[in-house]
Tab-separated table of C-alpha atoms in Angstrom:
chain	number	residue	atom	x	y	z
A	607	MET	CA	-6.383	-24.486	-26.858
A	608	GLN	CA	-6.633	-26.905	-30.083
A	609	HIS	CA	-5.822	-30.070	-27.486
A	610	ASN	CA	-6.919	-33.419	-26.682
A	611	LYS	CA	-9.110	-32.186	-23.654
A	612	VAL	CA	-10.100	-34.550	-20.890
A	613	LEU	CA	-13.577	-34.164	-18.988
A	614	ILE	CA	-13.082	-34.253	-15.226
A	615	LEU	CA	-16.887	-34.424	-13.727
A	616	ASP	CA	-16.876	-32.869	-10.432
A	617	PHE	CA	-18.923	-34.489	-7.506
A	618	GLY	CA	-17.828	-32.094	-4.858
A	619	SER	CA	-14.759	-34.199	-3.699
A	620	GLN	CA	-11.816	-32.312	-2.582
A	621	TYR	CA	-9.780	-34.527	-4.476
A	622	THR	CA	-11.344	-33.713	-7.251
A	623	GLN	CA	-8.413	-30.623	-8.481
A	624	LEU	CA	-5.671	-33.748	-7.852
A	625	ILE	CA	-7.410	-35.824	-11.002
A	626	ALA	CA	-6.498	-33.115	-12.602
A	627	ARG	CA	-2.963	-32.033	-11.809
A	628	ARG	CA	-2.028	-35.988	-12.331
A	629	VAL	CA	-3.632	-35.648	-15.619
A	630	ARG	CA	-1.984	-32.358	-16.795
A	631	GLU	CA	1.653	-34.504	-15.515
A	632	LEU	CA	0.954	-36.251	-18.207
A	633	ASN	CA	0.903	-33.319	-20.345
A	634	ILE	CA	-2.817	-33.876	-21.344
A	635	TYR	CA	-5.171	-30.607	-21.114
A	636	CYS	CA	-7.889	-31.123	-18.667
A	637	GLU	CA	-10.977	-29.241	-17.710
A	638	ILE	CA	-13.455	-29.738	-14.531
A	639	HIS	CA	-16.915	-29.080	-14.796
A	640	PRO	CA	-19.272	-29.514	-12.255
A	641	PHE	CA	-21.772	-32.622	-12.529
A	642	ASN	CA	-24.776	-30.660	-12.959
A	643	LYS	CA	-23.631	-28.454	-15.828
A	644	VAL	CA	-22.416	-31.232	-18.782
A	645	PRO	CA	-20.885	-29.145	-21.235
A	646	GLU	CA	-23.032	-29.795	-24.228
A	647	ASP	CA	-20.323	-29.473	-26.764
A	648	ILE	CA	-19.080	-33.251	-25.290
A	649	ASP	CA	-17.831	-34.059	-29.130
A	650	GLY	CA	-14.880	-31.396	-28.074
A	651	TYR	CA	-13.724	-34.122	-25.154
A	652	LYS	CA	-11.869	-37.160	-25.535
A	653	ALA	CA	-12.580	-39.342	-22.068
A	654	VAL	CA	-14.438	-38.136	-19.404
A	655	ILE	CA	-13.395	-38.768	-15.775
A	656	LEU	CA	-16.229	-39.071	-12.500
A	657	SER	CA	-14.828	-37.711	-9.418
A	658	GLY	CA	-15.372	-38.729	-5.806
A	659	SER	CA	-17.846	-37.065	-3.820
A	660	PRO	CA	-18.860	-36.670	0.165
A	661	SER	CA	-22.311	-37.732	-1.241
A	662	SER	CA	-24.158	-41.585	-0.975
A	663	VAL	CA	-25.779	-42.688	-4.482
A	664	ARG	CA	-28.109	-44.149	-2.081
A	665	SER	CA	-28.762	-40.721	-0.531
A	666	GLU	CA	-32.095	-38.820	-1.967
A	667	GLU	CA	-30.387	-36.180	-3.107
A	668	VAL	CA	-27.373	-37.867	-4.996
A	669	PRO	CA	-25.969	-36.154	-7.433
A	670	HIS	CA	-27.082	-37.656	-10.790
A	671	PRO	CA	-26.035	-35.847	-14.036
A	672	ASP	CA	-27.273	-36.867	-17.470
A	673	LEU	CA	-24.504	-39.269	-18.712
A	674	SER	CA	-26.646	-40.424	-22.241
A	675	ASN	CA	-24.244	-38.268	-24.432
A	676	ILE	CA	-21.490	-39.880	-22.746
A	677	ARG	CA	-22.035	-43.355	-21.536
A	678	ALA	CA	-20.571	-45.743	-24.276
A	679	LYS	CA	-19.703	-43.618	-26.557
A	680	LYS	CA	-16.934	-41.748	-24.782
A	681	PRO	CA	-13.805	-43.587	-23.077
A	682	LEU	CA	-15.302	-43.176	-19.181
A	683	LEU	CA	-13.674	-43.739	-15.928
A	684	GLY	CA	-15.524	-43.849	-12.539
A	685	VAL	CA	-13.515	-42.697	-9.544
A	686	CYS	CA	-14.690	-44.166	-6.275
A	687	TYR	CA	-18.142	-42.296	-5.727
A	688	GLY	CA	-17.774	-42.513	-9.828
A	689	ALA	CA	-17.388	-46.123	-9.279
A	690	GLN	CA	-19.929	-46.746	-6.965
A	691	TYR	CA	-22.604	-44.520	-9.248
A	692	LEU	CA	-22.021	-46.686	-12.336
A	693	ALA	CA	-22.676	-50.121	-10.217
A	694	HIS	CA	-25.881	-48.386	-8.606
A	695	PHE	CA	-27.526	-47.111	-11.718
A	696	SER	CA	-26.620	-49.674	-13.747
A	697	GLY	CA	-28.018	-52.715	-12.370
A	698	GLY	CA	-25.137	-53.261	-9.568
A	699	GLU	CA	-25.870	-52.658	-5.874
A	700	VAL	CA	-23.982	-50.430	-3.561
A	701	ALA	CA	-24.567	-50.742	0.184
A	702	PRO	CA	-23.192	-49.593	3.547
A	703	SER	CA	-19.021	-51.084	4.325
A	704	ASN	CA	-19.417	-53.293	7.540
A	705	THR	CA	-16.329	-50.953	8.679
A	706	ARG	CA	-15.517	-47.331	6.958
A	707	GLU	CA	-12.791	-47.854	4.173
A	708	TYR	CA	-10.488	-45.995	4.420
A	709	GLY	CA	-6.501	-45.384	3.962
A	710	ARG	CA	-3.916	-47.831	2.513
A	711	ALA	CA	-5.011	-51.086	0.886
A	712	ASN	CA	-2.929	-53.418	-1.454
A	713	LEU	CA	-4.334	-54.717	-4.240
A	714	SER	CA	-4.861	-58.715	-3.959
A	715	PHE	CA	-6.236	-59.513	-6.995
A	716	ILE	CA	-5.156	-57.834	-10.908
A	717	LYS	CA	-7.144	-59.183	-14.287
A	718	GLU	CA	-5.057	-59.042	-17.150
A	719	ASP	CA	-6.082	-56.302	-18.971
A	720	GLU	CA	-4.380	-52.760	-20.576
A	721	PHE	CA	-6.107	-50.880	-17.815
A	722	PHE	CA	-3.277	-52.348	-15.324
A	723	GLU	CA	-0.721	-52.867	-18.052
A	724	GLY	CA	2.689	-52.152	-15.693
A	725	VAL	CA	0.533	-52.635	-12.466
A	726	SER	CA	1.425	-55.656	-9.698
A	727	GLU	CA	0.141	-57.179	-7.654
A	728	GLY	CA	0.441	-55.188	-3.954
A	729	SER	CA	0.452	-52.627	-5.147
A	730	GLN	CA	-0.717	-49.770	-2.826
A	731	VAL	CA	-3.756	-47.503	-3.016
A	732	TRP	CA	-5.426	-45.513	-1.287
A	733	MET	CA	-9.148	-45.886	-0.103
A	734	SER	CA	-11.825	-43.004	1.041
A	735	HIS	CA	-15.676	-44.393	1.386
A	736	SER	CA	-17.937	-45.625	3.841
A	737	ASP	CA	-19.773	-47.015	1.037
A	738	THR	CA	-18.825	-50.092	-1.113
A	739	ILE	CA	-20.294	-51.835	-4.012
A	740	LYS	CA	-21.569	-55.143	-3.102
A	741	HIS	CA	-22.733	-56.877	-6.547
A	742	LEU	CA	-20.580	-54.980	-10.189
A	743	PRO	CA	-23.534	-53.465	-12.401
A	744	THR	CA	-24.874	-55.296	-15.357
A	745	ASN	CA	-22.138	-56.552	-17.803
A	746	GLY	CA	-19.227	-55.629	-15.362
A	747	VAL	CA	-16.086	-57.631	-15.223
A	748	LEU	CA	-13.976	-57.666	-12.292
A	749	LEU	CA	-10.535	-56.178	-12.699
A	750	ALA	CA	-9.057	-55.679	-9.215
A	751	SER	CA	-9.469	-56.556	-5.646
A	752	THR	CA	-8.108	-55.393	-2.293
A	753	HIS	CA	-8.371	-57.722	0.703
A	754	ASP	CA	-11.143	-56.314	2.231
A	755	VAL	CA	-12.872	-54.471	-0.968
A	756	GLU	CA	-13.281	-57.592	-3.367
A	757	ASN	CA	-14.693	-54.867	-6.657
A	758	ALA	CA	-11.801	-52.465	-6.449
A	759	ALA	CA	-11.970	-52.409	-9.764
A	760	TYR	CA	-14.175	-53.299	-13.180
A	761	LYS	CA	-15.041	-52.636	-16.333
A	762	ILE	CA	-18.037	-52.742	-18.557
A	763	GLU	CA	-17.944	-55.170	-21.140
A	764	GLY	CA	-18.470	-54.039	-24.754
A	765	GLU	CA	-18.047	-50.369	-23.678
A	766	THR	CA	-14.944	-48.313	-22.737
A	767	THR	CA	-15.672	-47.835	-19.376
A	768	TYR	CA	-13.998	-48.367	-16.495
A	769	ALA	CA	-14.390	-48.028	-12.671
A	770	ILE	CA	-11.952	-48.206	-9.633
A	771	GLN	CA	-13.004	-47.559	-5.709
A	772	PHE	CA	-9.726	-46.184	-5.230
A	773	HIS	CA	-7.985	-42.907	-5.396
A	774	PRO	CA	-5.309	-42.901	-8.205
A	775	GLU	CA	-4.854	-39.089	-8.454
A	776	VAL	CA	-3.329	-38.841	-4.436
A	777	TYR	CA	0.136	-40.034	-3.456
A	778	HIS	CA	-0.654	-42.481	-1.655
A	779	SER	CA	-1.557	-44.835	-4.602
A	780	MET	CA	1.592	-45.782	-5.810
A	781	ASP	CA	1.024	-46.599	-9.562
A	782	GLY	CA	-1.926	-44.396	-9.765
A	783	LYS	CA	-0.707	-42.105	-12.445
A	784	ARG	CA	0.551	-45.399	-14.649
A	785	ILE	CA	-3.114	-46.409	-14.381
A	786	LEU	CA	-4.590	-42.972	-15.392
A	787	GLU	CA	-2.197	-42.719	-18.138
A	788	ASN	CA	-3.016	-46.642	-19.101
A	789	PHE	CA	-6.881	-45.405	-19.284
A	790	LEU	CA	-5.883	-41.525	-21.500
A	791	VAL	CA	-3.379	-42.833	-23.653
A	792	GLN	CA	-4.055	-46.320	-24.779
A	793	ILE	CA	-7.381	-46.975	-24.166
A	794	ALA	CA	-9.040	-44.022	-24.585
A	795	GLY	CA	-6.247	-42.479	-27.180
A	796	VAL	CA	-5.322	-38.792	-25.710
A	797	ASN	CA	-2.284	-37.585	-27.153
A	798	GLN	CA	0.308	-36.083	-24.338
A	799	ASP	CA	0.865	-32.364	-26.130
A	800	TRP	CA	-0.122	-30.030	-23.478
A	801	THR	CA	3.704	-28.534	-22.209
A	802	PRO	CA	4.761	-25.350	-20.489
A	803	GLN	CA	5.721	-24.005	-23.927
A	804	SER	CA	2.575	-24.786	-26.121
A	805	PHE	CA	1.096	-23.112	-23.183
A	806	VAL	CA	3.060	-19.821	-23.359
A	807	GLU	CA	2.801	-19.977	-26.660
A	808	GLU	CA	-1.705	-20.281	-26.867
A	809	THR	CA	-1.845	-18.342	-24.101
A	810	VAL	CA	0.085	-15.320	-25.837
A	811	GLU	CA	-1.621	-15.543	-28.841
A	812	GLU	CA	-5.192	-15.686	-26.704
A	813	LEU	CA	-3.887	-12.571	-25.102
A	814	LYS	CA	-3.113	-10.865	-28.275
A	815	GLU	CA	-6.577	-11.413	-29.447
A	816	LYS	CA	-8.346	-10.715	-26.378
A	817	LEU	CA	-6.495	-7.448	-25.317
A	818	GLY	CA	-5.401	-5.965	-28.506
A	819	ASN	CA	-4.384	-2.581	-27.910
A	820	ASP	CA	-5.993	-2.086	-24.412
A	821	LYS	CA	-3.943	-1.127	-21.962
A	822	VAL	CA	-3.792	-3.162	-18.640
A	823	VAL	CA	-2.603	-2.630	-15.440
A	824	LEU	CA	-1.435	-5.633	-13.366
A	825	GLY	CA	-0.546	-5.748	-9.227
A	826	LEU	CA	2.740	-7.333	-8.661
A	827	SER	CA	3.580	-8.723	-5.847
A	828	GLY	CA	7.101	-10.173	-6.121
A	829	GLY	CA	5.481	-13.824	-5.598
A	830	VAL	CA	5.709	-16.580	-8.456
A	831	ASP	CA	2.418	-16.516	-9.847
A	832	SER	CA	2.384	-12.881	-10.419
A	833	SER	CA	5.619	-12.592	-11.894
A	834	VAL	CA	4.919	-15.014	-14.160
A	835	ALA	CA	1.439	-13.404	-15.222
A	836	ALA	CA	3.594	-10.140	-16.082
A	837	MET	CA	5.835	-11.817	-18.139
A	838	LEU	CA	2.977	-13.526	-20.238
A	839	LEU	CA	1.111	-10.424	-20.715
A	840	ASN	CA	4.096	-8.456	-21.313
A	841	LYS	CA	4.904	-10.994	-24.256
A	842	ALA	CA	1.557	-10.158	-25.780
A	843	ILE	CA	1.155	-6.534	-25.371
A	844	GLY	CA	4.368	-5.450	-24.461
A	845	GLU	CA	4.341	-1.378	-23.468
A	846	ASN	CA	0.910	-1.412	-22.905
A	847	LEU	CA	1.169	-3.630	-19.287
A	848	TYR	CA	1.866	-1.337	-16.338
A	849	CYS	CA	3.053	-2.976	-13.330
A	850	ILE	CA	1.781	-1.639	-9.914
A	851	PHE	CA	4.209	-3.304	-6.646
A	852	VAL	CA	1.649	-1.968	-3.523
A	853	ASN	CA	2.790	-1.676	-0.291
A	854	ASN	CA	0.206	-2.674	1.832
A	855	GLY	CA	2.296	-2.437	5.098
A	856	LEU	CA	2.039	-6.276	5.202
A	857	LEU	CA	4.928	-7.834	3.788
A	858	ARG	CA	7.669	-8.801	4.877
A	859	LYS	CA	10.638	-7.489	6.173
A	860	ASN	CA	12.691	-5.101	3.889
A	861	GLU	CA	10.204	-6.581	0.992
A	862	PHE	CA	8.513	-3.554	-0.684
A	863	GLN	CA	12.810	-2.081	-1.497
A	864	ASP	CA	13.670	-5.797	-2.332
A	865	VAL	CA	10.905	-6.802	-5.155
A	866	LEU	CA	11.388	-3.340	-6.694
A	867	GLU	CA	15.255	-4.231	-7.033
A	868	GLN	CA	14.262	-7.874	-8.599
A	869	TYR	CA	12.105	-6.527	-11.266
A	870	LYS	CA	14.687	-4.348	-12.551
A	871	GLY	CA	16.301	-5.624	-15.560
A	872	MET	CA	13.146	-8.184	-16.275
A	873	GLY	CA	11.866	-5.481	-18.933
A	874	LEU	CA	9.170	-4.685	-17.058
A	875	ASN	CA	7.176	-1.242	-16.479
A	876	VAL	CA	6.924	-1.373	-12.343
A	877	LYS	CA	5.903	1.719	-10.227
A	878	GLY	CA	6.288	1.085	-6.608
A	879	VAL	CA	2.935	2.424	-4.534
A	880	ASP	CA	3.675	2.754	-0.473
A	881	ALA	CA	0.129	2.248	0.631
A	882	SER	CA	0.682	0.789	4.298
A	883	ALA	CA	-0.916	3.380	6.540
A	884	ARG	CA	-4.359	2.956	4.249
A	885	PHE	CA	-3.949	-0.619	4.793
A	886	LEU	CA	-3.284	-0.389	8.244
A	887	ASP	CA	-5.946	2.342	8.924
A	888	ALA	CA	-8.621	0.115	7.373
A	889	LEU	CA	-8.025	-2.828	9.268
A	890	LYS	CA	-7.846	-1.067	12.457
A	891	GLY	CA	-9.471	-3.147	15.011
A	892	GLU	CA	-10.629	-6.202	12.773
A	893	SER	CA	-10.051	-9.350	14.110
A	894	ASP	CA	-12.275	-11.770	12.201
A	895	PRO	CA	-10.051	-14.034	9.555
A	896	GLU	CA	-12.742	-13.518	6.437
A	897	GLY	CA	-13.337	-9.884	7.759
A	898	LYS	CA	-9.324	-8.892	7.407
A	899	ARG	CA	-8.935	-10.675	3.901
A	900	LYS	CA	-12.245	-8.696	2.418
A	901	ILE	CA	-10.498	-5.483	3.882
A	902	ILE	CA	-7.700	-6.323	2.032
A	903	GLY	CA	-9.042	-7.231	-1.038
A	904	ARG	CA	-11.359	-3.562	-1.191
A	905	VAL	CA	-8.390	-1.251	-0.183
A	906	PHE	CA	-6.204	-3.210	-2.879
A	907	ILE	CA	-9.306	-2.430	-5.593
A	908	GLU	CA	-8.968	0.979	-4.551
A	909	VAL	CA	-5.394	1.362	-4.620
A	910	PHE	CA	-5.708	-0.108	-8.236
A	911	ASP	CA	-8.370	2.154	-9.096
A	912	ASP	CA	-6.576	5.092	-7.975
A	913	GLU	CA	-3.537	4.222	-10.082
A	914	ALA	CA	-5.352	3.380	-12.948
A	915	HIS	CA	-6.838	6.776	-12.955
A	916	ALA	CA	-3.576	7.705	-13.475
A	917	ILE	CA	-3.061	6.198	-16.608
A	918	SER	CA	-4.991	6.876	-19.570
A	919	ASP	CA	-7.457	4.577	-21.030
A	920	VAL	CA	-6.600	1.459	-19.072
A	921	LYS	CA	-9.360	-1.004	-19.634
A	922	TRP	CA	-8.143	-4.190	-17.936
A	923	LEU	CA	-6.820	-5.701	-14.900
A	924	ALA	CA	-4.660	-8.611	-14.883
A	925	GLN	CA	-4.358	-10.867	-11.682
A	926	GLY	CA	-2.097	-13.650	-10.875
A	927	THR	CA	-4.953	-15.677	-9.651
A	928	ILE	CA	-4.262	-19.933	-10.027
A	929	TYR	CA	-6.184	-22.480	-9.769
A	930	PRO	CA	-6.288	-23.379	-5.800
A	931	ASP	CA	-7.176	-19.923	-5.250
A	932	VAL	CA	-10.144	-20.657	-7.054
A	933	ILE	CA	-11.095	-23.552	-5.715
A	934	GLU	CA	-10.693	-22.925	-1.637
A	935	SER	CA	-12.765	-19.552	-2.432
A	936	VAL	CA	-15.811	-20.774	-3.950
A	937	SER	CA	-15.218	-24.526	-5.667
A	938	ALA	CA	-13.351	-25.152	-9.163
A	939	THR	CA	-15.509	-23.774	-11.804
A	940	GLY	CA	-18.811	-23.189	-9.705
A	941	GLY	CA	-19.055	-26.623	-8.774
A	942	PRO	CA	-20.281	-28.216	-5.437
A	943	SER	CA	-17.100	-28.511	-3.687
A	944	ALA	CA	-17.502	-27.278	-0.291
A	945	THR	CA	-16.035	-23.242	0.406
A	946	ILE	CA	-12.504	-23.121	2.244
A	947	LYS	CA	-11.786	-19.577	2.558
A	948	SER	CA	-12.121	-16.296	0.343
A	949	HIS	CA	-9.003	-15.491	-1.778
A	950	HIS	CA	-8.498	-11.540	-1.769
A	951	ASN	CA	-8.008	-11.530	-5.754
A	952	VAL	CA	-11.213	-14.352	-6.347
A	953	GLY	CA	-14.989	-12.997	-6.656
A	954	GLY	CA	-14.782	-9.973	-9.025
A	955	LEU	CA	-14.668	-6.636	-8.916
A	956	PRO	CA	-17.055	-3.638	-7.547
A	957	ASP	CA	-19.437	-2.105	-9.558
A	958	PHE	CA	-17.848	1.645	-9.490
A	959	MET	CA	-14.779	-0.133	-10.981
A	960	LYS	CA	-14.495	-0.117	-14.706
A	961	LEU	CA	-12.049	-2.554	-15.672
A	962	LYS	CA	-12.630	-5.648	-16.923
A	963	VAL	CA	-10.703	-8.890	-15.557
A	964	VAL	CA	-7.627	-10.792	-17.325
A	965	GLU	CA	-6.131	-13.750	-15.445
A	966	PRO	CA	-3.874	-15.807	-17.428
A	967	LEU	CA	-2.766	-18.601	-14.640
A	968	LYS	CA	-6.266	-19.217	-13.100
A	969	LEU	CA	-6.165	-22.807	-14.825
A	970	LEU	CA	-2.866	-23.484	-13.420
A	971	PHE	CA	-1.659	-25.338	-10.160
A	972	LYS	CA	1.244	-23.616	-8.291
A	973	ASP	CA	3.975	-26.570	-10.240
A	974	GLU	CA	2.480	-25.952	-13.509
A	975	VAL	CA	3.041	-21.957	-12.958
A	976	ARG	CA	6.705	-22.647	-12.219
A	977	ARG	CA	7.125	-24.982	-15.595
A	978	VAL	CA	5.989	-21.719	-17.352
A	979	GLY	CA	7.945	-19.572	-16.062
A	980	ALA	CA	11.053	-21.619	-16.644
A	981	SER	CA	10.395	-22.138	-19.754
A	982	MET	CA	10.151	-18.384	-20.497
A	983	GLY	CA	13.958	-18.420	-18.965
A	984	MET	CA	12.795	-16.633	-15.516
A	985	SER	CA	15.482	-16.637	-12.740
A	986	PRO	CA	15.392	-19.843	-10.883
A	987	ASN	CA	15.345	-17.403	-7.478
A	988	LEU	CA	12.438	-15.938	-8.666
A	989	LEU	CA	10.742	-18.945	-9.536
A	990	GLY	CA	11.925	-20.732	-6.029
A	991	ARG	CA	10.376	-18.466	-3.813
A	992	HIS	CA	7.976	-20.112	-1.221
A	993	PRO	CA	4.475	-18.930	-1.789
A	994	PHE	CA	3.483	-15.916	-0.294
A	995	PRO	CA	-0.061	-14.941	0.936
A	996	GLY	CA	-2.081	-12.217	-0.948
A	997	PRO	CA	-3.486	-11.179	2.473
A	998	GLY	CA	0.504	-11.251	3.586
A	999	LEU	CA	1.496	-11.019	7.120
A	1000	GLY	CA	-2.594	-9.890	7.804
A	1001	ILE	CA	-3.769	-13.745	7.905
A	1002	ARG	CA	-0.371	-14.879	9.952
A	1003	ILE	CA	-1.254	-12.329	12.960
A	1004	LEU	CA	-4.108	-13.835	14.541
A	1005	GLY	CA	-6.307	-11.028	15.904
A	1006	ASP	CA	-6.508	-7.399	15.246
A	1007	ILE	CA	-3.415	-5.966	12.998
A	1008	THR	CA	-0.888	-2.950	14.632
A	1009	ALA	CA	1.701	-1.698	13.254
A	1010	GLU	CA	4.048	-2.886	16.613
A	1011	LYS	CA	2.458	-6.362	15.729
A	1012	VAL	CA	3.493	-6.278	11.933
A	1013	ARG	CA	7.337	-5.005	13.096
A	1014	ILE	CA	7.358	-7.954	15.488
A	1015	LEU	CA	6.346	-10.513	12.939
A	1016	GLN	CA	8.484	-9.263	10.076
A	1017	GLU	CA	11.356	-9.368	12.382
A	1018	VAL	CA	10.460	-13.046	13.377
A	1019	ASP	CA	10.019	-14.116	10.200
A	1020	ALA	CA	13.170	-12.577	8.613
A	1021	ILE	CA	15.152	-14.784	11.235
A	1022	PHE	CA	13.221	-17.778	10.383
A	1023	ILE	CA	13.711	-17.517	6.889
A	1024	SER	CA	16.921	-16.147	6.854
A	1025	ASN	CA	18.106	-19.654	8.782
A	1026	LEU	CA	16.422	-21.605	6.476
A	1027	LYS	CA	18.544	-20.455	3.712
A	1028	SER	CA	21.763	-20.417	5.847
A	1029	TRP	CA	21.067	-23.739	7.257
A	1030	GLY	CA	20.142	-25.205	3.384
A	1031	LEU	CA	16.396	-26.316	4.061
A	1032	TYR	CA	15.089	-23.457	2.305
A	1033	ASP	CA	14.941	-25.472	-1.141
A	1034	SER	CA	13.438	-28.273	0.564
A	1035	VAL	CA	10.891	-26.419	2.241
A	1036	TRP	CA	7.194	-25.526	-0.218
A	1037	GLN	CA	6.053	-22.838	2.214
A	1038	ALA	CA	7.323	-21.373	5.869
A	1039	GLY	CA	6.383	-18.396	7.745
A	1040	ALA	CA	5.310	-17.538	11.123
A	1041	MET	CA	2.287	-17.175	13.006
A	1042	LEU	CA	2.232	-14.243	15.713
A	1043	LEU	CA	-0.349	-15.510	18.191
A	1044	PRO	CA	-3.087	-13.443	20.341
A	1045	VAL	CA	-1.643	-14.755	23.781
A	1046	ASN	CA	1.018	-13.669	26.137
A	1047	SER	CA	2.657	-15.977	27.959
A	1048	VAL	CA	4.496	-15.556	31.042
A	1049	GLY	CA	8.379	-15.976	30.576
A	1050	VAL	CA	12.049	-15.411	32.874
A	1051	MET	CA	14.344	-13.134	31.177
A	1052	GLY	CA	17.504	-11.978	33.455
A	1053	ASP	CA	15.510	-12.616	36.663
A	1054	GLU	CA	12.903	-10.885	35.450
A	1055	ARG	CA	9.473	-11.887	34.472
A	1056	THR	CA	7.855	-10.942	31.088
A	1057	TYR	CA	4.339	-11.598	29.716
A	1058	GLU	CA	5.322	-11.278	25.747
A	1059	LYS	CA	3.775	-13.089	22.556
A	1060	CYS	CA	4.112	-16.111	21.248
A	1061	VAL	CA	4.621	-17.195	17.943
A	1062	ALA	CA	4.570	-20.293	15.965
A	1063	LEU	CA	6.640	-21.652	13.383
A	1064	ARG	CA	5.192	-22.978	10.107
A	1065	ALA	CA	7.344	-24.961	7.302
A	1066	VAL	CA	5.207	-27.499	4.851
A	1067	GLU	CA	5.898	-29.481	2.028
A	1068	SER	CA	3.840	-29.992	-1.036
A	1069	THR	CA	3.208	-29.700	-4.715
A	1070	ASP	CA	0.275	-27.883	-5.162
A	1071	GLY	CA	-0.870	-26.528	-1.936
A	1072	MET	CA	-4.226	-28.558	-1.922
A	1073	THR	CA	-2.706	-30.874	0.778
A	1074	ALA	CA	0.784	-30.368	2.399
A	1075	ASP	CA	2.574	-32.254	4.994
A	1076	TRP	CA	4.416	-30.575	8.453
A	1077	VAL	CA	8.577	-30.581	7.435
A	1078	ASN	CA	10.588	-32.538	10.514
A	1079	LEU	CA	13.089	-29.895	10.284
A	1080	PRO	CA	16.173	-30.520	12.560
A	1081	TYR	CA	16.249	-30.238	16.351
A	1082	GLU	CA	19.293	-27.858	16.319
A	1083	PHE	CA	17.945	-25.412	13.386
A	1084	LEU	CA	14.601	-24.885	15.776
A	1085	GLN	CA	16.558	-24.594	18.982
A	1086	LYS	CA	18.855	-22.127	17.094
A	1087	THR	CA	16.091	-19.983	15.771
A	1088	SER	CA	14.169	-20.331	18.810
A	1089	ASN	CA	16.805	-18.634	20.792
A	1090	GLU	CA	17.621	-16.075	18.243
A	1091	ILE	CA	14.108	-14.713	17.761
A	1092	ILE	CA	13.515	-14.830	21.663
A	1093	ASN	CA	16.846	-12.549	21.938
A	1094	LYS	CA	16.732	-10.753	19.304
A	1095	VAL	CA	12.904	-9.654	18.952
A	1096	LYS	CA	11.318	-7.427	21.841
A	1097	GLY	CA	7.889	-8.399	22.597
A	1098	VAL	CA	8.369	-12.538	22.085
A	1099	ASN	CA	9.059	-15.357	24.583
A	1100	ARG	CA	7.668	-18.301	23.590
A	1101	VAL	CA	8.173	-20.444	19.802
A	1102	VAL	CA	6.471	-23.366	18.968
A	1103	TYR	CA	6.689	-25.087	15.515
A	1104	ASP	CA	3.341	-25.953	13.931
A	1105	ILE	CA	3.148	-29.779	13.178
A	1106	SER	CA	-0.544	-30.225	11.644
A	1107	SER	CA	-0.734	-31.315	8.191
A	1108	LYS	CA	-3.221	-30.345	5.556
A	1109	PRO	CA	-5.810	-31.794	5.588
A	1110	PRO	CA	-7.266	-31.643	8.492
A	1111	ALA	CA	-5.484	-27.788	8.755
A	1112	THR	CA	-5.113	-25.442	5.946
A	1113	ILE	CA	-1.429	-24.233	5.673
A	1114	GLU	CA	-1.837	-20.853	6.504
A	1115	TRP	CA	-3.781	-20.261	10.248
A	1116	GLU	CA	-6.288	-18.322	8.733
């Protein structure tokens, strides 16, 4: 991609991906690389950002990259750990805070500087650190303070090096996006030319060059990611794209038929494959969440291998993998971030499968995928569809999976989603679903004792799935939905509502 690029060095912070998202919102292309794998061709980057980290610069195993080709040669911004790193190794002092500096704070002093242009004293920022910068580095100039953090921001005289102790990438830093724009656009001179339209044009050209006349098989799910990936591939290779929609037995109620109908008229070559019995047989008796994910992933691969052999000369398997899938599975581009969970479409293919993988969306966040789809004229109904996990209801049924449990959860989910739509709440929720819990509870129905399943309803608001808050649904809605589920779904006598945010919880329960 022929754009000004920004390099983000990842020191293991779960916020690193949010920095990338904020930069992308400015229509600036950026890449994340592990701190210990600084790209050799640093000339290709217009500016560099150092991320936060769970590590301390005072520890023996401090992440310590070689910045000799960056420092004083490229515009450089240190965020949180990055700011402490620049201070600690440049003549300053970093020490433990008297109290952990975490949460909202307000800038009580701002020095006039283009870095803070348009930002006023009192602006709210988000702190998240247990160390603090006691003394600035050599040639350090104080730029901002809060009531508790004197050295909240500084620059180094004689360099285009800036550092901030707070996190501009999180929602709670009210002027965080403006600060990043000041640094990247005004100070570093980065062009704002990375748009959905440019992504489509460049990706289609790259796919044409990469795939040539090869045939590609793609697994469609009915969701946004695989649909946008299909449209991009269709633009690039047309009739050489073979789309397969697999019924894994873990889809929502009537979803197999509805999705096949949805793709009619989109110009895609789609084949429906009902492999539900195959998946349910493979999952029999498996209760471990990671075990279920791996089984579902393995059977997906087996089904695709079977279908690929039915098409002559297929060489590629396309997937709708997006950035958060990669991040949460193995950390961004192999960096030091902690693994949260594995994803069924991440981690490569078994040796027996001779197909190469193409993933046109693997560097995009969910909101970017939607914008790309909109730029190609895709249906707002499809683009507005809630995310649905690749393993489907398999990770919403806690414990082992049976056909009866799938039936119960499909009925519950259908009522929940239908009511969200009829109450006009669906579009204000980022993702919603129901979980079938591995417990029975006592109930009373018609003067008779029951001992049946409990389900949990989950609805969150988010922008990229990296963080999420639970949605405060109206009590009247929850009351009606609970009553309808208990009255209509045989096997359920209790409904609860999940009010956990991410973090500390994840959006899915498994």
